[in-house]
mmCIF file of C-alpha atoms in Angstrom:
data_model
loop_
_atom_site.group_PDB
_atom_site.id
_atom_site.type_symbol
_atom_site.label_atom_id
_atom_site.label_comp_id
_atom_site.label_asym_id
_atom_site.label_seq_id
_atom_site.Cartn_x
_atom_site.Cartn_y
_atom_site.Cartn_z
ATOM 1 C CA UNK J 1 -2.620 40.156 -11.637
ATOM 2 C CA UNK J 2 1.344 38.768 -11.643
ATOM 3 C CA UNK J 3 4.675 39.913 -11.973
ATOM 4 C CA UNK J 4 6.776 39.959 -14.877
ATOM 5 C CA UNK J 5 10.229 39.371 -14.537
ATOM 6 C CA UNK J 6 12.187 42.292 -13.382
ATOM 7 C CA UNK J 7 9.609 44.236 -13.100
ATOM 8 C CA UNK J 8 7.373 45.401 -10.220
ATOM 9 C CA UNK J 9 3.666 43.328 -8.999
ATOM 10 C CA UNK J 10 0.753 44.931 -11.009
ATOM 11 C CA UNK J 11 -3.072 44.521 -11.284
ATOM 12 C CA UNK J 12 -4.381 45.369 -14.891
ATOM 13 C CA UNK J 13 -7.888 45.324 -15.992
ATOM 14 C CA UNK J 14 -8.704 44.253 -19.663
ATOM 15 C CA UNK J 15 -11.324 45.637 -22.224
ATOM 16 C CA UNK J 16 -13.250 44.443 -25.123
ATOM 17 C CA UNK J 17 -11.437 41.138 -24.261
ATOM 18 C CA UNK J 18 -13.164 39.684 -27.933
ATOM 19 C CA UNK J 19 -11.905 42.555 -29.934
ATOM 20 C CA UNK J 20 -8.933 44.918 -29.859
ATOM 21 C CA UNK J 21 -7.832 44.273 -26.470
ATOM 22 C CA UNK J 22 -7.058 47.027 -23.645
ATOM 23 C CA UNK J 23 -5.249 46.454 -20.705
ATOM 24 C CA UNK J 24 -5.266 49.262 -18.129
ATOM 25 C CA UNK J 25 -2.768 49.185 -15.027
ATOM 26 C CA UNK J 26 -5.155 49.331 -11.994
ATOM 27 C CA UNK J 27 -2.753 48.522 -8.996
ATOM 28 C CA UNK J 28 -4.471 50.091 -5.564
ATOM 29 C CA UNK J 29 -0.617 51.528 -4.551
ATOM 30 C CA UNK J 30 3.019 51.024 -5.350
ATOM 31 C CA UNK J 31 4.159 47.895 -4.414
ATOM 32 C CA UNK J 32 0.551 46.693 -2.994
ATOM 33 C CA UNK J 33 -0.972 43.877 -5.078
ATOM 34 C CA UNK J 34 -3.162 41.250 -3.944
ATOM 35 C CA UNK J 35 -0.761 38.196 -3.941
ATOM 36 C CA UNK J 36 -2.772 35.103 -2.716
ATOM 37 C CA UNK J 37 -5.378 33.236 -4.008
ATOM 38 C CA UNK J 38 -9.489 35.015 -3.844
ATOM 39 C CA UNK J 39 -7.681 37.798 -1.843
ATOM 40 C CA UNK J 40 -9.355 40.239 -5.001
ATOM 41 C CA UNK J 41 -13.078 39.792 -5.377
ATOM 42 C CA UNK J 42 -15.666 41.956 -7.638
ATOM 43 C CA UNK J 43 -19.269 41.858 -6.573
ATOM 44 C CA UNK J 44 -21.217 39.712 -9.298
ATOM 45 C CA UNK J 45 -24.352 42.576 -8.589
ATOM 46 C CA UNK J 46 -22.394 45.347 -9.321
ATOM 47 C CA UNK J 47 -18.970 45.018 -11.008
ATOM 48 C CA UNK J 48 -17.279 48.008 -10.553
ATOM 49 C CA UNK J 49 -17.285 47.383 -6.792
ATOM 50 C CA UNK J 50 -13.836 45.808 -6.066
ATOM 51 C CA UNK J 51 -12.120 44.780 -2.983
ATOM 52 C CA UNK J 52 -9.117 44.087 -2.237
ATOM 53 C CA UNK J 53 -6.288 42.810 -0.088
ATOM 54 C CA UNK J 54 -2.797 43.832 -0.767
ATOM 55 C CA UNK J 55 0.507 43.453 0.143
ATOM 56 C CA UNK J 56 3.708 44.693 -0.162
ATOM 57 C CA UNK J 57 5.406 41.615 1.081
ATOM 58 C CA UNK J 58 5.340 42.289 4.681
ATOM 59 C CA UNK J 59 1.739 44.197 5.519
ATOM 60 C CA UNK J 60 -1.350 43.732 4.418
ATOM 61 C CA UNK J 61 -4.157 46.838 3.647
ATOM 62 C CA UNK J 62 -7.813 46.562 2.556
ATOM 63 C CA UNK J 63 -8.486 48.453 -0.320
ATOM 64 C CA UNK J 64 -12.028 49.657 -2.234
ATOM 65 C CA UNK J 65 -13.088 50.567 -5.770
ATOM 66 C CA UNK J 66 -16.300 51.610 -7.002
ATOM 67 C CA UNK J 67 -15.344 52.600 -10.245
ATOM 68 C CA UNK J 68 -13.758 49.210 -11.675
ATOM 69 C CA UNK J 69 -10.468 50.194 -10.440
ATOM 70 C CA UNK J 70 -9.741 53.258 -11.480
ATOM 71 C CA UNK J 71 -9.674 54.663 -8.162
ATOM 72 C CA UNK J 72 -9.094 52.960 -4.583
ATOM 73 C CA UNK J 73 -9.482 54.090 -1.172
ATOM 74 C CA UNK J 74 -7.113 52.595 1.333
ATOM 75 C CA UNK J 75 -9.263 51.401 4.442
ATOM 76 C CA UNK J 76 -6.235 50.082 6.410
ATOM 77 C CA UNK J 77 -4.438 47.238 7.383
ATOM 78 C CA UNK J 78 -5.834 43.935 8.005
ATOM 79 C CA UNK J 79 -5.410 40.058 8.913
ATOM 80 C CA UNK J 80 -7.768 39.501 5.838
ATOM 81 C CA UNK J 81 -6.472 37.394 3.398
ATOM 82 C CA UNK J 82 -9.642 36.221 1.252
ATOM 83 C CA UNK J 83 -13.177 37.381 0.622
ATOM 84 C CA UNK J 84 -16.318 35.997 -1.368
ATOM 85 C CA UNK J 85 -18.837 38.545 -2.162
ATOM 86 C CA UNK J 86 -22.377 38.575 -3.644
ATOM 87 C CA UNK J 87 -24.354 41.563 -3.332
ATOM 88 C CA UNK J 88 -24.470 42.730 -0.017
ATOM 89 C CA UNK J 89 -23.325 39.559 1.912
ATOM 90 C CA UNK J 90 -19.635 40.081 2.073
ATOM 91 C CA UNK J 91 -17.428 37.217 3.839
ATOM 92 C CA UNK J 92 -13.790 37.938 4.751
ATOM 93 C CA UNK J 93 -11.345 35.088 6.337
ATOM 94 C CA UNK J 94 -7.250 35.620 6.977
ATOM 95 C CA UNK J 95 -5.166 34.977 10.030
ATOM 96 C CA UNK J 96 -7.064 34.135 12.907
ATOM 97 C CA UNK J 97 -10.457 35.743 11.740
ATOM 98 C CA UNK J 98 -13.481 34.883 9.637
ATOM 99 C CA UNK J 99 -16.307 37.684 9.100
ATOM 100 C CA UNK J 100 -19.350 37.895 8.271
ATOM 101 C CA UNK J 101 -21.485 41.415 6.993
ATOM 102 C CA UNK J 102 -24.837 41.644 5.527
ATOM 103 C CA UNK J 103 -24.617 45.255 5.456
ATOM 104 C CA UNK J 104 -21.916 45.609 1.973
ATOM 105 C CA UNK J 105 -19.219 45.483 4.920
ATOM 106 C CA UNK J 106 -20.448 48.172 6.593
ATOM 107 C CA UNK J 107 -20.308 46.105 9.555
ATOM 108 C CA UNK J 108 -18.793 42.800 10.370
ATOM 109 C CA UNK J 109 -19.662 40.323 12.519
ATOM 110 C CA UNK J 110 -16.895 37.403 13.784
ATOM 111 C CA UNK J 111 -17.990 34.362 12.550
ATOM 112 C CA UNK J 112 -14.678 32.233 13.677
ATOM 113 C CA UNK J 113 -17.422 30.578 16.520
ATOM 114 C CA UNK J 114 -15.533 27.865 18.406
ATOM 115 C CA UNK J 115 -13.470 26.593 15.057
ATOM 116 C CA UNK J 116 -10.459 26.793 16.986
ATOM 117 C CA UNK J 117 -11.768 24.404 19.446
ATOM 118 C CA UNK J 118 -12.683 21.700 16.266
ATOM 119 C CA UNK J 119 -9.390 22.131 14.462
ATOM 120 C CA UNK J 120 -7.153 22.029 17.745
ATOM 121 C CA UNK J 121 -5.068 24.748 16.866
ATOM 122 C CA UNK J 122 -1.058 25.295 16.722
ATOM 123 C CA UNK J 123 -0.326 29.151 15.913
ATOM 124 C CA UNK J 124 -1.733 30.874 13.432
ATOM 125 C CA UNK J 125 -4.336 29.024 11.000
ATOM 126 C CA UNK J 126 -6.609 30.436 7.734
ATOM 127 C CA UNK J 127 -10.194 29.765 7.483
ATOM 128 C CA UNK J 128 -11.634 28.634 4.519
ATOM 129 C CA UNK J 129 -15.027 28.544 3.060
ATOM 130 C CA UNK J 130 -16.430 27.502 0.103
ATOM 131 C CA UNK J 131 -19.173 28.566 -0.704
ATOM 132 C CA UNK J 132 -21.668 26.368 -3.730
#
């Protein structure tokens, strides 16, 4: 995903990237590209499942594909900024939140625990996980 210059934020997908290559223009909405770093994730089970968290600059929606992009729903907006995915463990961090769902997201389950209490918070901080 990126912006050209001049030109508005876009999310492409590419094909046969070893032959003839294809690039089709799979942006969830107008405007609403993910724009920070692991804020798009495909599950490594099944890789037409996308998620995704967009913004337009200002708000932020969640946004699903299970058909490699070519179509989205729009689940809302969210403080989500990040996810890691594999299978049906899904794991979802942003502004003052960290999830947890075992479920393929289904439900969620706050994980945050007392890590504002360890990191002695001022405002607003992201959680981050990495995960080996």
């Amino acid at each position: 995903f990126g912006t050209i210059a001049g030109a508005s934020p876009t999310l492409h997908r590419v094909s046969d990237p070893d032959g003839s290559d294809s690039w089709t223009d799979i942006t969830p909405a107008t405007d609403f590209v993910p724009r920070l770093p692991y804020a798009l994730v495909s599950d490594i089970v099944d890789s037409d499942s996308i998620e995704c968290f967009a913004s337009d600059g200002s708000a932020t929606r969640f946004y699903r594909s299970t058909d490699a992009g070519d179509s989205w729903s729009n689940e809302g907006t969210t403080d989500y900024r990040y996810a890691k995915r594999a299978g049906d463990i899904f794991i979802a961090g942003g502004d003052d939140v960290l999830d947890l769902s075992v479920d393929n997201a289904t439900t969620v389950e706050n994980r945050k625990g007392n890590l504002d209490a360890v990191l002695n918070p001022i405002g607003t901080h992201y959680y981050g996980i990495i995960i080996i």
